């Protein structure tokens, strides 16, 4: 297979997986709601006042609690697992084809150097 074809297939697969396995999850709930206005553009002028009266800079506020993060990751893992387990099912593939038109409007991905560096920095797995 040509490198260009391999890259095109990987890009399309990555976009459709991101759309149906990650974007359309609890992540949408986190994205919903009012967005604070920032006049500086970096949110350094935005603060949150919590229930005890503490003023916390926006950039220091945790936007997910541990349970929300666990729920989100569980949902994403289950969707990715389902995607891989059903990828050869013709009716599932028909469903993917309908979503492909929307995901094709996204930018094409590029290799993530920071991710590759982080994985390389992990070294060989330890023996149990």
PDB file of C-alpha atoms in Angstrom:
ATOM      1  CA  UNK A   1       0.000   0.000   0.000  1.00  0.00           C
ATOM      2  CA  UNK A   2       1.262   3.468  -0.839  1.00  0.00           C
ATOM      3  CA  UNK A   3       2.191   5.747   2.059  1.00  0.00           C
ATOM      4  CA  UNK A   4      -0.322   8.348   0.853  1.00  0.00           C
ATOM      5  CA  UNK A   5      -3.135   5.771   0.903  1.00  0.00           C
ATOM      6  CA  UNK A   6      -2.117   4.550   4.348  1.00  0.00           C
ATOM      7  CA  UNK A   7      -2.081   8.140   5.667  1.00  0.00           C
ATOM      8  CA  UNK A   8      -5.495   8.892   4.113  1.00  0.00           C
ATOM      9  CA  UNK A   9      -7.052   5.781   5.626  1.00  0.00           C
ATOM     10  CA  UNK A  10      -5.483   6.450   9.041  1.00  0.00           C
ATOM     11  CA  UNK A  11      -6.642  10.086   8.948  1.00  0.00           C
ATOM     12  CA  UNK A  12     -10.221   9.118   8.056  1.00  0.00           C
ATOM     13  CA  UNK A  13     -10.295   6.394  10.696  1.00  0.00           C
ATOM     14  CA  UNK A  14      -8.873   8.736  13.338  1.00  0.00           C
ATOM     15  CA  UNK A  15     -11.445  11.430  12.595  1.00  0.00           C
ATOM     16  CA  UNK A  16     -14.436   9.102  12.624  1.00  0.00           C
ATOM     17  CA  UNK A  17     -13.242   7.443  15.858  1.00  0.00           C
ATOM     18  CA  UNK A  18     -12.734  10.844  17.485  1.00  0.00           C
ATOM     19  CA  UNK A  19     -16.199  11.946  16.429  1.00  0.00           C
ATOM     20  CA  UNK A  20     -18.251   8.947  17.463  1.00  0.00           C
ATOM     21  CA  UNK A  21     -16.105   7.564  20.286  1.00  0.00           C
ATOM     22  CA  UNK A  22     -14.935  10.749  21.990  1.00  0.00           C
ATOM     23  CA  UNK A  23     -16.766  13.872  20.854  1.00  0.00           C
ATOM     24  CA  UNK A  24     -20.298  12.548  21.265  1.00  0.00           C
ATOM     25  CA  UNK A  25     -19.781  11.489  24.895  1.00  0.00           C
ATOM     26  CA  UNK A  26     -20.021  13.147  28.313  1.00  0.00           C
ATOM     27  CA  UNK A  27     -17.443  15.522  26.877  1.00  0.00           C
ATOM     28  CA  UNK A  28     -20.372  17.311  25.210  1.00  0.00           C
ATOM     29  CA  UNK A  29     -21.912  17.874  28.660  1.00  0.00           C
ATOM     30  CA  UNK A  30     -18.667  19.491  29.794  1.00  0.00           C
ATOM     31  CA  UNK A  31     -18.617  21.693  26.700  1.00  0.00           C
ATOM     32  CA  UNK A  32     -22.227  22.785  27.188  1.00  0.00           C
ATOM     33  CA  UNK A  33     -23.219  25.759  29.304  1.00  0.00           C
ATOM     34  CA  UNK A  34     -22.122  29.328  29.662  1.00  0.00           C
ATOM     35  CA  UNK A  35     -18.596  30.221  28.700  1.00  0.00           C
ATOM     36  CA  UNK A  36     -16.910  32.957  30.702  1.00  0.00           C
ATOM     37  CA  UNK A  37     -15.924  36.148  28.923  1.00  0.00           C
ATOM     38  CA  UNK A  38     -12.218  36.965  28.883  1.00  0.00           C
ATOM     39  CA  UNK A  39     -11.031  40.389  27.824  1.00  0.00           C
ATOM     40  CA  UNK A  40      -7.359  39.374  27.954  1.00  0.00           C
ATOM     41  CA  UNK A  41      -7.906  36.323  25.746  1.00  0.00           C
ATOM     42  CA  UNK A  42      -6.056  34.000  28.125  1.00  0.00           C
ATOM     43  CA  UNK A  43      -8.631  33.852  30.957  1.00  0.00           C
ATOM     44  CA  UNK A  44      -6.218  35.496  33.407  1.00  0.00           C
ATOM     45  CA  UNK A  45      -9.022  37.996  34.079  1.00  0.00           C
ATOM     46  CA  UNK A  46     -11.588  35.295  34.974  1.00  0.00           C
ATOM     47  CA  UNK A  47     -12.127  33.896  38.458  1.00  0.00           C
ATOM     48  CA  UNK A  48     -14.502  31.398  40.043  1.00  0.00           C
ATOM     49  CA  UNK A  49     -15.936  31.956  43.501  1.00  0.00           C
ATOM     50  CA  UNK A  50     -16.666  28.620  45.154  1.00  0.00           C
ATOM     51  CA  UNK A  51     -19.205  27.757  47.836  1.00  0.00           C
ATOM     52  CA  UNK A  52     -16.831  28.756  50.637  1.00  0.00           C
ATOM     53  CA  UNK A  53     -16.147  32.166  49.103  1.00  0.00           C
ATOM     54  CA  UNK A  54     -12.694  31.237  47.773  1.00  0.00           C
ATOM     55  CA  UNK A  55     -11.723  33.081  44.594  1.00  0.00           C
ATOM     56  CA  UNK A  56      -9.906  30.732  42.228  1.00  0.00           C
ATOM     57  CA  UNK A  57      -8.293  31.854  38.948  1.00  0.00           C
ATOM     58  CA  UNK A  58     -10.016  30.190  35.984  1.00  0.00           C
ATOM     59  CA  UNK A  59      -6.800  28.590  34.750  1.00  0.00           C
ATOM     60  CA  UNK A  60      -6.332  26.900  38.146  1.00  0.00           C
ATOM     61  CA  UNK A  61      -9.885  25.576  38.483  1.00  0.00           C
ATOM     62  CA  UNK A  62     -10.357  21.861  37.977  1.00  0.00           C
ATOM     63  CA  UNK A  63     -13.121  21.610  35.426  1.00  0.00           C
ATOM     64  CA  UNK A  64     -13.723  17.897  36.135  1.00  0.00           C
ATOM     65  CA  UNK A  65     -13.928  16.082  39.421  1.00  0.00           C
ATOM     66  CA  UNK A  66     -12.464  12.575  39.777  1.00  0.00           C
ATOM     67  CA  UNK A  67     -15.823  10.857  39.232  1.00  0.00           C
ATOM     68  CA  UNK A  68     -16.570  12.859  36.064  1.00  0.00           C
ATOM     69  CA  UNK A  69     -13.120  12.001  34.706  1.00  0.00           C
ATOM     70  CA  UNK A  70     -13.568   8.310  35.523  1.00  0.00           C
ATOM     71  CA  UNK A  71     -17.025   8.276  33.900  1.00  0.00           C
ATOM     72  CA  UNK A  72     -15.741  10.053  30.788  1.00  0.00           C
ATOM     73  CA  UNK A  73     -12.760   7.731  30.376  1.00  0.00           C
ATOM     74  CA  UNK A  74     -14.923   4.632  30.937  1.00  0.00           C
ATOM     75  CA  UNK A  75     -17.364   5.814  28.255  1.00  0.00           C
ATOM     76  CA  UNK A  76     -14.554   6.547  25.785  1.00  0.00           C
ATOM     77  CA  UNK A  77     -12.858   3.183  26.389  1.00  0.00           C
ATOM     78  CA  UNK A  78     -16.165   1.349  25.962  1.00  0.00           C
ATOM     79  CA  UNK A  79     -16.906   3.196  22.725  1.00  0.00           C
ATOM     80  CA  UNK A  80     -13.429   2.513  21.343  1.00  0.00           C
ATOM     81  CA  UNK A  81     -13.786  -1.151  22.327  1.00  0.00           C
ATOM     82  CA  UNK A  82     -17.204  -1.331  20.664  1.00  0.00           C
ATOM     83  CA  UNK A  83     -15.807   0.358  17.551  1.00  0.00           C
ATOM     84  CA  UNK A  84     -13.026  -2.210  17.259  1.00  0.00           C
ATOM     85  CA  UNK A  85     -15.293  -5.169  18.014  1.00  0.00           C
ATOM     86  CA  UNK A  86     -17.928  -4.125  15.441  1.00  0.00           C
ATOM     87  CA  UNK A  87     -15.740  -2.613  12.712  1.00  0.00           C
ATOM     88  CA  UNK A  88     -16.357  -5.561  10.378  1.00  0.00           C
ATOM     89  CA  UNK A  89     -20.140  -5.624  10.947  1.00  0.00           C
ATOM     90  CA  UNK A  90     -21.795  -4.338   7.721  1.00  0.00           C
ATOM     91  CA  UNK A  91     -24.613  -2.516   9.544  1.00  0.00           C
ATOM     92  CA  UNK A  92     -22.098  -0.818  11.846  1.00  0.00           C
ATOM     93  CA  UNK A  93     -20.009   0.209   8.839  1.00  0.00           C
ATOM     94  CA  UNK A  94     -23.125   1.692   7.212  1.00  0.00           C
ATOM     95  CA  UNK A  95     -23.634   3.759  10.351  1.00  0.00           C
ATOM     96  CA  UNK A  96     -20.004   4.929  10.184  1.00  0.00           C
ATOM     97  CA  UNK A  97     -20.409   5.963   6.566  1.00  0.00           C
ATOM     98  CA  UNK A  98     -23.181   8.375   7.578  1.00  0.00           C
ATOM     99  CA  UNK A  99     -20.917  10.018  10.165  1.00  0.00           C
ATOM    100  CA  UNK A 100     -17.931  10.115   7.808  1.00  0.00           C
ATOM    101  CA  UNK A 101     -19.334  13.073   5.873  1.00  0.00           C
ATOM    102  CA  UNK A 102     -19.315  15.213   9.020  1.00  0.00           C
ATOM    103  CA  UNK A 103     -15.879  14.102  10.192  1.00  0.00           C
ATOM    104  CA  UNK A 104     -14.389  14.716   6.748  1.00  0.00           C
ATOM    105  CA  UNK A 105     -14.947  18.442   7.330  1.00  0.00           C
ATOM    106  CA  UNK A 106     -12.360  18.350  10.124  1.00  0.00           C
ATOM    107  CA  UNK A 107      -8.703  19.162   9.551  1.00  0.00           C
ATOM    108  CA  UNK A 108      -6.505  16.218   8.677  1.00  0.00           C
ATOM    109  CA  UNK A 109      -4.407  15.017  11.602  1.00  0.00           C
ATOM    110  CA  UNK A 110      -0.634  15.181  11.843  1.00  0.00           C
ATOM    111  CA  UNK A 111       1.726  13.066  13.917  1.00  0.00           C
ATOM    112  CA  UNK A 112       1.828  14.257  17.522  1.00  0.00           C
ATOM    113  CA  UNK A 113       5.531  14.611  18.357  1.00  0.00           C
ATOM    114  CA  UNK A 114       4.901  15.212  22.059  1.00  0.00           C
ATOM    115  CA  UNK A 115       2.909  11.962  22.230  1.00  0.00           C
ATOM    116  CA  UNK A 116       5.630  10.024  20.408  1.00  0.00           C
ATOM    117  CA  UNK A 117       8.276  11.496  22.728  1.00  0.00           C
ATOM    118  CA  UNK A 118       6.215  10.610  25.801  1.00  0.00           C
ATOM    119  CA  UNK A 119       5.701   7.034  24.630  1.00  0.00           C
ATOM    120  CA  UNK A 120       9.396   6.692  23.779  1.00  0.00           C
ATOM    121  CA  UNK A 121      10.273   8.023  27.236  1.00  0.00           C
ATOM    122  CA  UNK A 122       8.299   5.242  28.904  1.00  0.00           C
ATOM    123  CA  UNK A 123      10.884   2.650  27.913  1.00  0.00           C
ATOM    124  CA  UNK A 124      10.283  -1.084  27.907  1.00  0.00           C
ATOM    125  CA  UNK A 125       7.404  -2.444  29.986  1.00  0.00           C
ATOM    126  CA  UNK A 126       8.385  -3.802  33.374  1.00  0.00           C
ATOM    127  CA  UNK A 127       7.974  -7.499  34.031  1.00  0.00           C
ATOM    128  CA  UNK A 128       5.334  -8.373  36.592  1.00  0.00           C
TER     129      UNK A 128
END
